[in-house]
PDB file of C-alpha atoms in Angstrom:
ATOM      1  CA  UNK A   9     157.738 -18.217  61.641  1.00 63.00           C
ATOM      2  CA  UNK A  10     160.378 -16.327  63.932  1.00 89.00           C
ATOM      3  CA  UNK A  11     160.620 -18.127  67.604  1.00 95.00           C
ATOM      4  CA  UNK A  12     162.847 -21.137  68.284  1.00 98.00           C
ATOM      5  CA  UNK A  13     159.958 -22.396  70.765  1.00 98.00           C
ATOM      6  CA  UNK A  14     160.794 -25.025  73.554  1.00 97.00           C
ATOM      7  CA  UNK A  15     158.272 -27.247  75.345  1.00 95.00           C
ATOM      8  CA  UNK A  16     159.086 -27.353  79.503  1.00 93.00           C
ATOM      9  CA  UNK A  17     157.925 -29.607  81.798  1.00 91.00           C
ATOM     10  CA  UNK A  18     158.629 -31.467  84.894  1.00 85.00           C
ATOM     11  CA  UNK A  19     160.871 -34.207  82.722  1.00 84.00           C
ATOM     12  CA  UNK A  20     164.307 -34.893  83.427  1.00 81.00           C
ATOM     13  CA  UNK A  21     164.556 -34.060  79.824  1.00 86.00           C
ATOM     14  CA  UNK A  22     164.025 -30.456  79.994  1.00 93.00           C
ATOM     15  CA  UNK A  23     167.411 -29.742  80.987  1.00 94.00           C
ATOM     16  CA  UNK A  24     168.126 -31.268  77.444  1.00 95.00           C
ATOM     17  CA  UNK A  25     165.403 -29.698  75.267  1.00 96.00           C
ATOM     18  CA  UNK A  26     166.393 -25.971  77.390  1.00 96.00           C
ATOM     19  CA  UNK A  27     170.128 -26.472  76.499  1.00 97.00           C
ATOM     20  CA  UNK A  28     169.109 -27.740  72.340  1.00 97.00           C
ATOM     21  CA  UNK A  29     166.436 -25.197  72.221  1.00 98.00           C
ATOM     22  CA  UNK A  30     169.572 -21.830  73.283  1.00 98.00           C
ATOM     23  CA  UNK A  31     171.874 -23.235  70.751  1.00 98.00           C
ATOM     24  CA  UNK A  32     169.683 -23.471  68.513  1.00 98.00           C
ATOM     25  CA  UNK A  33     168.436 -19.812  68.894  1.00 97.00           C
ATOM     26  CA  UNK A  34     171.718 -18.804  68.792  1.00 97.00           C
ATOM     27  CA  UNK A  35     172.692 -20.489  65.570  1.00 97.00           C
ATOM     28  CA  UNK A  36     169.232 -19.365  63.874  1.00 97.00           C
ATOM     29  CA  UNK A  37     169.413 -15.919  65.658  1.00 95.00           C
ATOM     30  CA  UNK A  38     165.994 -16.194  66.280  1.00 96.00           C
ATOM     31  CA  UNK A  39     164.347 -15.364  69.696  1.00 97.00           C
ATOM     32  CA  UNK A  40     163.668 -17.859  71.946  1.00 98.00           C
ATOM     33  CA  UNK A  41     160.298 -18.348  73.600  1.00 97.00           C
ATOM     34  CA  UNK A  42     159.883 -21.257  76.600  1.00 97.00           C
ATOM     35  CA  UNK A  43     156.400 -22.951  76.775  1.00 96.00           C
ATOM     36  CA  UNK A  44     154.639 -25.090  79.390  1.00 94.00           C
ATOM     37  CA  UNK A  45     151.109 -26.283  78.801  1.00 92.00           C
ATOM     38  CA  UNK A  46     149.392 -27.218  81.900  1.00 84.00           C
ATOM     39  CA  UNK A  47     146.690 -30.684  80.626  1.00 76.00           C
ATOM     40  CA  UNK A  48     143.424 -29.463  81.126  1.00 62.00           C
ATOM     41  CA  UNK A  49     142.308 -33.074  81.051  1.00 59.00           C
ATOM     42  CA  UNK A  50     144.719 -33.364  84.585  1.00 60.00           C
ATOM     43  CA  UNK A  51     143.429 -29.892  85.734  1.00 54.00           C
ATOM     44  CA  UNK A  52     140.396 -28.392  84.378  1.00 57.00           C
ATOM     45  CA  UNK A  53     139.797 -24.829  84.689  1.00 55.00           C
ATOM     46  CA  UNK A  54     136.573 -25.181  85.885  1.00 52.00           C
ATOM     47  CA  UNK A  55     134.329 -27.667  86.778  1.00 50.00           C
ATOM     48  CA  UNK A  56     130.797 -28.061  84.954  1.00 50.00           C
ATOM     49  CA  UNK A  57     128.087 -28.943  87.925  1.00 48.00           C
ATOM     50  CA  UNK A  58     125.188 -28.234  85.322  1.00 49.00           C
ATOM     51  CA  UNK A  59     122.877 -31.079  85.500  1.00 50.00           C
ATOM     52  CA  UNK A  60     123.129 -31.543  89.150  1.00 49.00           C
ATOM     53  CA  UNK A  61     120.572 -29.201  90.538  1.00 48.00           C
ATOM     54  CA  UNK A  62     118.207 -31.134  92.476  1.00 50.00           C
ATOM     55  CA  UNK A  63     120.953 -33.395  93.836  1.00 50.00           C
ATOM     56  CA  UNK A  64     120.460 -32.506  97.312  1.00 53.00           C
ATOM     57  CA  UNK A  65     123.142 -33.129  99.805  1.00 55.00           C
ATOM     58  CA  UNK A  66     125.128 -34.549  96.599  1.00 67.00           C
ATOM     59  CA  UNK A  67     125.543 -31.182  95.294  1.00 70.00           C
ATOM     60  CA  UNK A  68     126.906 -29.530  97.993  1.00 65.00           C
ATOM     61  CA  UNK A  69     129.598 -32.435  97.956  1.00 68.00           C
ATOM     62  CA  UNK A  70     130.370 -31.594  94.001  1.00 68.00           C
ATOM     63  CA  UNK A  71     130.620 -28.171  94.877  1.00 71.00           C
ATOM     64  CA  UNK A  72     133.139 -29.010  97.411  1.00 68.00           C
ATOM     65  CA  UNK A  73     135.464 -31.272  94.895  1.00 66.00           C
ATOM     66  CA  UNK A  74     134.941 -28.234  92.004  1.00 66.00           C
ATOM     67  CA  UNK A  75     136.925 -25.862  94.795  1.00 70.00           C
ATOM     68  CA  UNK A  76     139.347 -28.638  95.237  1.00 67.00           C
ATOM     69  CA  UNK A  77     140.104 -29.026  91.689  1.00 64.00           C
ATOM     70  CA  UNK A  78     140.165 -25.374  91.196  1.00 66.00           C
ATOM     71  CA  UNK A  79     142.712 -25.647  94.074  1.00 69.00           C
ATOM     72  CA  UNK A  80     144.598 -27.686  92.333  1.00 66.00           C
ATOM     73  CA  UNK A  81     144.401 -25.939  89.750  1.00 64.00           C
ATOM     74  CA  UNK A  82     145.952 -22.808  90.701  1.00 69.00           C
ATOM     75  CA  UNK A  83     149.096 -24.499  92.581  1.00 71.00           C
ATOM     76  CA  UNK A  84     149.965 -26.440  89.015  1.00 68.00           C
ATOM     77  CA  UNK A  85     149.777 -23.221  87.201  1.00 70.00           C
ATOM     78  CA  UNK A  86     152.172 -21.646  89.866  1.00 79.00           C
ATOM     79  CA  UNK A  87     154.528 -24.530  89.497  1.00 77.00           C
ATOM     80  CA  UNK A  88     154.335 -24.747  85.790  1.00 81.00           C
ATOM     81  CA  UNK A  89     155.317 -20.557  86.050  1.00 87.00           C
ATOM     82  CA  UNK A  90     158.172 -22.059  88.751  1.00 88.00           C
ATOM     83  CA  UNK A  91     159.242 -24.508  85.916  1.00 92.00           C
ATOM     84  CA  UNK A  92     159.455 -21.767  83.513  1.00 93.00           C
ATOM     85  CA  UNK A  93     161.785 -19.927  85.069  1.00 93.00           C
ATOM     86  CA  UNK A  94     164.219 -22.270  86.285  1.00 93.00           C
ATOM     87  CA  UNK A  95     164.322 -22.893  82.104  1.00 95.00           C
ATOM     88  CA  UNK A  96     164.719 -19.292  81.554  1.00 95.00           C
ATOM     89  CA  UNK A  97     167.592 -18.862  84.247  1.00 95.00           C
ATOM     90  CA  UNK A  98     169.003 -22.220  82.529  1.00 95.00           C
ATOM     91  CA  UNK A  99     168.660 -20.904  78.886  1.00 96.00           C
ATOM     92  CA  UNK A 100     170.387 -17.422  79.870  1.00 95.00           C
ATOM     93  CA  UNK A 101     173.471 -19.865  81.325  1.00 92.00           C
ATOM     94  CA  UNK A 102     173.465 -21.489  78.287  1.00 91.00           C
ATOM     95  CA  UNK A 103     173.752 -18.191  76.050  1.00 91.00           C
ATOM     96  CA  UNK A 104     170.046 -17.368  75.198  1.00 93.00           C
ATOM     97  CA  UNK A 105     169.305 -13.625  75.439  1.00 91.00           C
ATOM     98  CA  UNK A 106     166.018 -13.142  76.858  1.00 91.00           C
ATOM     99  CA  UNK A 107     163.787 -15.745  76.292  1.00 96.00           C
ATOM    100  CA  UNK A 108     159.983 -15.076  76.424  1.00 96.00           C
ATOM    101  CA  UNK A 109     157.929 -17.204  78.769  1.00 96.00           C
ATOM    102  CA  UNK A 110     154.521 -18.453  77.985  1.00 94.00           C
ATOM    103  CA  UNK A 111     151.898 -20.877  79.654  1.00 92.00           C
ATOM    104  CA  UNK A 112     148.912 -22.327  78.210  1.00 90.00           C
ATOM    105  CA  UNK A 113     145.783 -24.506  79.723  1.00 85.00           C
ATOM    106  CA  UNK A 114     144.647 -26.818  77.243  1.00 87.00           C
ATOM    107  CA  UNK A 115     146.395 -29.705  75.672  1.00 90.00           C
ATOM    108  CA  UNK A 116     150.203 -29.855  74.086  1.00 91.00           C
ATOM    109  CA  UNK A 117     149.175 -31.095  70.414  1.00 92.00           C
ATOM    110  CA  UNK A 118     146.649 -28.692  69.885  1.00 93.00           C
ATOM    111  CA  UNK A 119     148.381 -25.354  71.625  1.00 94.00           C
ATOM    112  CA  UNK A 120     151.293 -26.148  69.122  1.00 95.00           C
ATOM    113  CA  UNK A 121     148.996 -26.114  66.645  1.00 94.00           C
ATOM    114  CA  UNK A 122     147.004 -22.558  67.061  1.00 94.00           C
ATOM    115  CA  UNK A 123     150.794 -21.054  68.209  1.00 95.00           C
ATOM    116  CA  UNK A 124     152.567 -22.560  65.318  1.00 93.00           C
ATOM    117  CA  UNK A 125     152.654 -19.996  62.872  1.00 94.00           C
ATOM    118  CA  UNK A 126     154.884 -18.421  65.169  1.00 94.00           C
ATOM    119  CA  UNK A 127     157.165 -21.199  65.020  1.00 96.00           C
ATOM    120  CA  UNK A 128     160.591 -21.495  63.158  1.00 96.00           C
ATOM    121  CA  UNK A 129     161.941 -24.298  65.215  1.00 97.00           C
ATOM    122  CA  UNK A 130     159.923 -26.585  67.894  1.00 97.00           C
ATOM    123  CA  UNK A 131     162.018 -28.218  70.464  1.00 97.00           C
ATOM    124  CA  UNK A 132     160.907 -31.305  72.517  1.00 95.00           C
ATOM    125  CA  UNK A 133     162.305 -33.811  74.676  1.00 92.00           C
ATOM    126  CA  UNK A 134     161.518 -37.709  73.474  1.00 84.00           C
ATOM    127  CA  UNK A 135     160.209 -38.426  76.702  1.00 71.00           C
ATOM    128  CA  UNK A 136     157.466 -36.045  79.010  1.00 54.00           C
ATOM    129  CA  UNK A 137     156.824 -35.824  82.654  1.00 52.00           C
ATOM    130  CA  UNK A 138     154.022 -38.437  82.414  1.00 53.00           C
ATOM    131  CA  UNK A 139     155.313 -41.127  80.255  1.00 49.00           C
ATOM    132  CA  UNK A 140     156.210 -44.321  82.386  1.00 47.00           C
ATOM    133  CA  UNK A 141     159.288 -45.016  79.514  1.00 48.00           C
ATOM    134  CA  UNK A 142     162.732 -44.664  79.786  1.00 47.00           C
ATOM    135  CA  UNK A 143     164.700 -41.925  78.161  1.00 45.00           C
ATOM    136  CA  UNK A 144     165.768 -43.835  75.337  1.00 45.00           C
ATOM    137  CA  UNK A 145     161.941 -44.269  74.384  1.00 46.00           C
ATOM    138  CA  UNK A 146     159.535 -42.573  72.540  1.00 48.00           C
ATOM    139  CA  UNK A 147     156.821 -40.575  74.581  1.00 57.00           C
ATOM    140  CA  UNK A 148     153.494 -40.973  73.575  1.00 66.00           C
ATOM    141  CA  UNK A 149     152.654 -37.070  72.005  1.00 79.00           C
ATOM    142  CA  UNK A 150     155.652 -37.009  69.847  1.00 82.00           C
ATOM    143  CA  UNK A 151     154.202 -38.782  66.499  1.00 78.00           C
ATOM    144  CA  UNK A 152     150.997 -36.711  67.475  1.00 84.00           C
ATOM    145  CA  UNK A 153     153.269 -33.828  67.306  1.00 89.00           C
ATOM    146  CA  UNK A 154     154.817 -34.556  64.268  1.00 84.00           C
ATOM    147  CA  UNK A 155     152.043 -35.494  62.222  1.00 82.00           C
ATOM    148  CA  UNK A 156     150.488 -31.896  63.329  1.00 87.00           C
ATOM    149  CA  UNK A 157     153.033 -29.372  63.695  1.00 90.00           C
ATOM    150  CA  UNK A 158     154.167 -28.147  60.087  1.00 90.00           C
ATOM    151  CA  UNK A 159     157.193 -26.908  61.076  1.00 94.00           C
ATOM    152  CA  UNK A 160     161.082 -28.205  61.915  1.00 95.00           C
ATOM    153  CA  UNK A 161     161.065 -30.257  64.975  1.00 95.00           C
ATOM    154  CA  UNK A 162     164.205 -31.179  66.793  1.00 96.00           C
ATOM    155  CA  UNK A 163     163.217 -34.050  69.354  1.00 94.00           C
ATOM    156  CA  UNK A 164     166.132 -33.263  71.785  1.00 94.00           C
ATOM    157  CA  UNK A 165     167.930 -36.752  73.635  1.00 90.00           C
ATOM    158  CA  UNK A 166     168.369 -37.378  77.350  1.00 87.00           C
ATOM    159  CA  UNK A 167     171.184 -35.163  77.946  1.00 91.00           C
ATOM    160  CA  UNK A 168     172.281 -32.077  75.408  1.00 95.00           C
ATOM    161  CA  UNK A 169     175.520 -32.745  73.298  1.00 94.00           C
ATOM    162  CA  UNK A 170     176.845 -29.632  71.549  1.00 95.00           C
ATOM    163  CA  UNK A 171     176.097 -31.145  67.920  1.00 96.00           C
ATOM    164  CA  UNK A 172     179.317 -31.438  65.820  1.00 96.00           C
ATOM    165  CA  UNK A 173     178.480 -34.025  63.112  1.00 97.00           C
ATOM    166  CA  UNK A 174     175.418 -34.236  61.447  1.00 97.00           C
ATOM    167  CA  UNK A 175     173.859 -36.945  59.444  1.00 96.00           C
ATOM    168  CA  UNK A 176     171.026 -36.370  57.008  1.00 96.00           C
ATOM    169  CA  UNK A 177     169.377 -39.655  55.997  1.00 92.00           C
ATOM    170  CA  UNK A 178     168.615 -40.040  52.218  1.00 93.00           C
ATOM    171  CA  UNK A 179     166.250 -42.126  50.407  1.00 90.00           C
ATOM    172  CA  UNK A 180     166.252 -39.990  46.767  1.00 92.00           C
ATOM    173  CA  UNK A 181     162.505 -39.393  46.700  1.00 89.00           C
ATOM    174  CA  UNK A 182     161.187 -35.930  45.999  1.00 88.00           C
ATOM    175  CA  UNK A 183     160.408 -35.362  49.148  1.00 87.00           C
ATOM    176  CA  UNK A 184     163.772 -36.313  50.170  1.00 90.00           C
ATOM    177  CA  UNK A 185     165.621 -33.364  48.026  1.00 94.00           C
ATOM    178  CA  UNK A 186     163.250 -31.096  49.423  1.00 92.00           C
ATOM    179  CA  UNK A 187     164.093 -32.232  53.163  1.00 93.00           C
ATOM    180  CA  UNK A 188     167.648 -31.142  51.385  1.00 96.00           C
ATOM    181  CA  UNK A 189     167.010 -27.905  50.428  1.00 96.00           C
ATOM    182  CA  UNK A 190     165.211 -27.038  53.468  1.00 95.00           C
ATOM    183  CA  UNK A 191     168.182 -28.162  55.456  1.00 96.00           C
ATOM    184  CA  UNK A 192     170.837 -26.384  52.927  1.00 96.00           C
ATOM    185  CA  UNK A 193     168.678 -23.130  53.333  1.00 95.00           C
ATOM    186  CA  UNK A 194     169.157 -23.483  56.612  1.00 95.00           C
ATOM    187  CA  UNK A 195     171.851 -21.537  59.420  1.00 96.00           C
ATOM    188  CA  UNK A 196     171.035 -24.319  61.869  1.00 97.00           C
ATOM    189  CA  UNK A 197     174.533 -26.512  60.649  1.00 95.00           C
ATOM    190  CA  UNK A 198     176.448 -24.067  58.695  1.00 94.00           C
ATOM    191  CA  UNK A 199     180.313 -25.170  59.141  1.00 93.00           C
ATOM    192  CA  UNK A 200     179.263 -28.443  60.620  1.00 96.00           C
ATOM    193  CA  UNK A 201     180.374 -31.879  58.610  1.00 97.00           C
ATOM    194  CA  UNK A 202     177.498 -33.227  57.129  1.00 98.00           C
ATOM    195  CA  UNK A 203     176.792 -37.139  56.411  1.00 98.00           C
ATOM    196  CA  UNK A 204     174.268 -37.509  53.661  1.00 97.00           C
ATOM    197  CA  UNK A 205     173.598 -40.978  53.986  1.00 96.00           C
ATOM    198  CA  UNK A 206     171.203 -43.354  51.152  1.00 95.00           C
ATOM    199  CA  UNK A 207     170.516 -47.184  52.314  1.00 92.00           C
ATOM    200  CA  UNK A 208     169.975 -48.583  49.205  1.00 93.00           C
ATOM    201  CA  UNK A 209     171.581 -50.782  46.209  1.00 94.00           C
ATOM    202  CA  UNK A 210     175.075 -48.666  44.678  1.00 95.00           C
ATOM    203  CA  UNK A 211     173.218 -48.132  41.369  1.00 96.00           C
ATOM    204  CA  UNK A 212     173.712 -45.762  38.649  1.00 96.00           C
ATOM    205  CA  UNK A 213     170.149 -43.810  39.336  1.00 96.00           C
ATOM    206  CA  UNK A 214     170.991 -43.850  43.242  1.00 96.00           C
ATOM    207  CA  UNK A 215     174.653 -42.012  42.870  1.00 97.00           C
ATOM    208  CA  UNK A 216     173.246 -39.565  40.371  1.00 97.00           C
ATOM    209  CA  UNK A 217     170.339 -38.506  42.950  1.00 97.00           C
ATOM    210  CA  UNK A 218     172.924 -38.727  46.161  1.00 97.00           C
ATOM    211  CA  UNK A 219     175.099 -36.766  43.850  1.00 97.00           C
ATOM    212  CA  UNK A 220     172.303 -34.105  43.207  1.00 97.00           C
ATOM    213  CA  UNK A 221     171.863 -34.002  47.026  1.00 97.00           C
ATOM    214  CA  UNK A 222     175.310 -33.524  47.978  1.00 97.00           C
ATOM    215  CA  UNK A 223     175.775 -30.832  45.489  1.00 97.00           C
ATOM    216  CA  UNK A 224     172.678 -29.323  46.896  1.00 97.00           C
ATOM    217  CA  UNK A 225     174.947 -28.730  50.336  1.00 97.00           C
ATOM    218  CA  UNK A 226     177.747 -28.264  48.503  1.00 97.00           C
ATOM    219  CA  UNK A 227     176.456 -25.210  46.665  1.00 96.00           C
ATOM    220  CA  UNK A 228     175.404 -23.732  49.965  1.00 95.00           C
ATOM    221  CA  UNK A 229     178.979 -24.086  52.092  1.00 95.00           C
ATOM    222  CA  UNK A 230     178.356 -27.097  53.522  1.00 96.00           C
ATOM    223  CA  UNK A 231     180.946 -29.715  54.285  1.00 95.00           C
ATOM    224  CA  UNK A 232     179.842 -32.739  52.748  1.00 97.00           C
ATOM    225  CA  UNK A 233     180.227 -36.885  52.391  1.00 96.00           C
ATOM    226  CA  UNK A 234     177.895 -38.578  50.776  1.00 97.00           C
ATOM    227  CA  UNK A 235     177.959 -43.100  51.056  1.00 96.00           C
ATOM    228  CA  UNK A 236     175.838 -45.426  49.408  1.00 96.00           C
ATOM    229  CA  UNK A 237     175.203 -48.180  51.699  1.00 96.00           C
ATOM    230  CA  UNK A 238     173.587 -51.835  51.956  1.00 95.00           C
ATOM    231  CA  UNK A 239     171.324 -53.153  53.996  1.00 92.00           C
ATOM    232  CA  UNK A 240     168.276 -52.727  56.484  1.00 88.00           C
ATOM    233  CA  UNK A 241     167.330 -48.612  57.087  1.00 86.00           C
ATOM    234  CA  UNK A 242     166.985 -48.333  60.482  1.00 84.00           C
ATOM    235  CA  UNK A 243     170.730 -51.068  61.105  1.00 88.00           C
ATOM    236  CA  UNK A 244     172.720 -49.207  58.803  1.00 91.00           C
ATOM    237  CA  UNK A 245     171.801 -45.547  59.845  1.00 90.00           C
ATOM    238  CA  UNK A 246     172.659 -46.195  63.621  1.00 89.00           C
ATOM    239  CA  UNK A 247     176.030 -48.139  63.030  1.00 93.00           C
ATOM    240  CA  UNK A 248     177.283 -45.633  61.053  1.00 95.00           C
ATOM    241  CA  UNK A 249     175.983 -43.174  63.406  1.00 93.00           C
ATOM    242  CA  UNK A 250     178.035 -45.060  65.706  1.00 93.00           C
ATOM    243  CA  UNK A 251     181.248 -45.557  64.112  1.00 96.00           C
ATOM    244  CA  UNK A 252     180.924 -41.790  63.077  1.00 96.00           C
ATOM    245  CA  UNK A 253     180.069 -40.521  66.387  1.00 95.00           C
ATOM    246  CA  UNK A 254     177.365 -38.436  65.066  1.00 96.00           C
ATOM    247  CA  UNK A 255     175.727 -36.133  66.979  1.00 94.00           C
ATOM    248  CA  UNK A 256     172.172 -34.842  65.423  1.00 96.00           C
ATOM    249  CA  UNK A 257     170.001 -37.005  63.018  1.00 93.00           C
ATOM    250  CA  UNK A 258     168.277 -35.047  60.537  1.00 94.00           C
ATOM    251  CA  UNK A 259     165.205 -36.556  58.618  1.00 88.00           C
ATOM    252  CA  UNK A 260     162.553 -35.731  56.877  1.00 85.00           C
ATOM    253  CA  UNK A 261     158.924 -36.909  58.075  1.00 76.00           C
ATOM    254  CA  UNK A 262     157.459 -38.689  55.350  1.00 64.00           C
ATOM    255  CA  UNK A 263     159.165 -41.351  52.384  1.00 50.00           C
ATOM    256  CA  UNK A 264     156.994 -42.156  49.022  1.00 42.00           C
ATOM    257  CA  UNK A 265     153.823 -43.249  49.729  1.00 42.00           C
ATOM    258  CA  UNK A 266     150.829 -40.437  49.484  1.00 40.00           C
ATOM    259  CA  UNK A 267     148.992 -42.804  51.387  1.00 35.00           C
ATOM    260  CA  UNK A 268     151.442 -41.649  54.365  1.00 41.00           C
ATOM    261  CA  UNK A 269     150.176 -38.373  54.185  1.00 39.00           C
ATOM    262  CA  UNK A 270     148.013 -38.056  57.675  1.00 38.00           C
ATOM    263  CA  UNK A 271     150.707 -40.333  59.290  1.00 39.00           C
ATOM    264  CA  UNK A 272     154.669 -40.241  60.134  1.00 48.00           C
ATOM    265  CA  UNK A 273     156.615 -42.189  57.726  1.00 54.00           C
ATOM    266  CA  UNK A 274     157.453 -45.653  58.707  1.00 60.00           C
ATOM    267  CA  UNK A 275     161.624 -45.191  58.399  1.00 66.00           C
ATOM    268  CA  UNK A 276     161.383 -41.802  60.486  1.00 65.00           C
ATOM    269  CA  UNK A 277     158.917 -43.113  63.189  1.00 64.00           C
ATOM    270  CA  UNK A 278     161.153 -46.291  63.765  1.00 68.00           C
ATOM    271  CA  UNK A 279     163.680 -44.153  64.244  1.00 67.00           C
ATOM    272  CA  UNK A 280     162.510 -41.657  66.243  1.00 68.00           C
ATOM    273  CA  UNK A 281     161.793 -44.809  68.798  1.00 67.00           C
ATOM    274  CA  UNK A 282     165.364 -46.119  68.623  1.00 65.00           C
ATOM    275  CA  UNK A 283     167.963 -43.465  67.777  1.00 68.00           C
ATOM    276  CA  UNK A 284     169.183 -42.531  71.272  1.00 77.00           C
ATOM    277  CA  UNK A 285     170.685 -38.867  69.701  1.00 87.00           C
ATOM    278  CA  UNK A 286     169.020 -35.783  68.978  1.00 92.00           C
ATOM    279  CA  UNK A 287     166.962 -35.660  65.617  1.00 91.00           C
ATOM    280  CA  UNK A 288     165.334 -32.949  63.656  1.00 94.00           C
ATOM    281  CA  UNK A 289     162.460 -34.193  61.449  1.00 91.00           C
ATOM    282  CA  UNK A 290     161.913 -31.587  58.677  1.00 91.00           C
ATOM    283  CA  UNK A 291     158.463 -30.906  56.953  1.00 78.00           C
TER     284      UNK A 291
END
């Protein structure tokens, strides 16, 4: 687990995830490595014409469309290698010394996967070339990303925004103090102000385990508040991201429930569909 490792495609958004994905390699001083996965399901690498012997005229025909998709082929692998190096002369603007470029044929989910032990950060934009959404939506991979990848992901908004205030959402579970430690371990937001924030009734057991958690970042040099607040999860983290003007979400991927353990965690999957800032979902 050494690369900060940035997925590029042909999305307004990677601009954003190039610009997230050189800070962050800079604050983790880890190297950065710039991927682009060409769909093999859009572009196959070869065409399969067993089965069709005997076709006649039909096969000559198939053999003709195999070239053409092999045509194809080749000129999306040459733009993809275009793509990645408009990132890498972006990255280098933006401070990242000598990022690595690799391509892969196959499909995003399950390149992460076999590349991810490599992995010490993944950065992705919310939206990808092919999603009909808007910016401020969720693209269709990312929960498929999530529930795969083991590792930190930071799902990068529209545009980058230097982070300078950083909330970490709080619900006092187990899991929750880990997502804690994991972040306090962490160079990522060393000598940023952090907002540990718990949505819940101001009870004695919730201020002793918010109080746990902010000694947590305390202990490691982190500037922290900590609030208690009413009300509904998702309403009450994005006002007070809001009247806070924070900048990154952080959040770990799953809440309580073991039954939650091949999906994305209800609070963290609504939010990754509505926050319109940066957030990193820790595993």
């Amino acid at each position: 687990m050494t690369h900060v490792m940035a997925c590029i495609d042909n999305s307004q958004s990677s601009l954003a995830v190039c610009d997230y994905a050189a800070w962050a390699s800079q604050r983790l001083s880890a190297p950065l490595t710039l991927l682009h996965v060409l769909d093999k399901e859009k572009y196959p690498a070869s065409a399969d014409l067993s089965g069709n012997i005997g076709l006649g005229s039909r096969e000559h025909l198939l053999e003709e469309l195999a070239t053409l998709d092999a045509q194809r082929a080749k000129l999306a692998l040459e733009h993809g290698q275009h793509m990645l190096e408009k990132a890498h002369e972006r990255t280098l603007i933006s401070g990242a010394i000598s990022p690595d470029l690799k391509q892969r044929h196959g499909h995003l989910v399950e390149s992460l996967s076999d590349l991810q032990d490599d992995i010490r950060l993944l950065v992705i934009g919310r939206v990808g070339e092919d999603s009909t959404r808007s910016a401020q939506s969720l693209g269709s991979q990312i929960e498929a990303v999530v529930r795969t990848i083991h590792r930190p992901i930071l799902i990068t908004a529209s545009h980058f925004k230097k982070p300078e205030k950083v909330m970490l959402a709080f619900d006092g579970s187990a899991t929750a103090h880990k997502t804690v430690q994991m972040f306090a371990s962490s160079p990522l937001c060393t000598e940023l102000p952090i907002h540990i924030v718990m949505v819940g009734a101001d009870s004695e057991d919730n201020r002793k385990e918010l109080e746990k958690a902010r000694s947590t970042l305390v202990s490691s040099g982190l500037k922290t508040e900590a609030e208690i607040l009413p009300g509904e999860v998702e309403t009450v983290l994005q006002a007070y991201q809001a009247e806070h003007m924070i900048d990154l979400l952080v959040m770990g991927a799953y809440g309580h429930s073991r039954i939650r353990q091949f999906l994305v965690g209800s609070t963290t999957a609504t939010m990754l569909r509505t926050a319109t800032l940066s957030v990193l979902v820790l595993r």
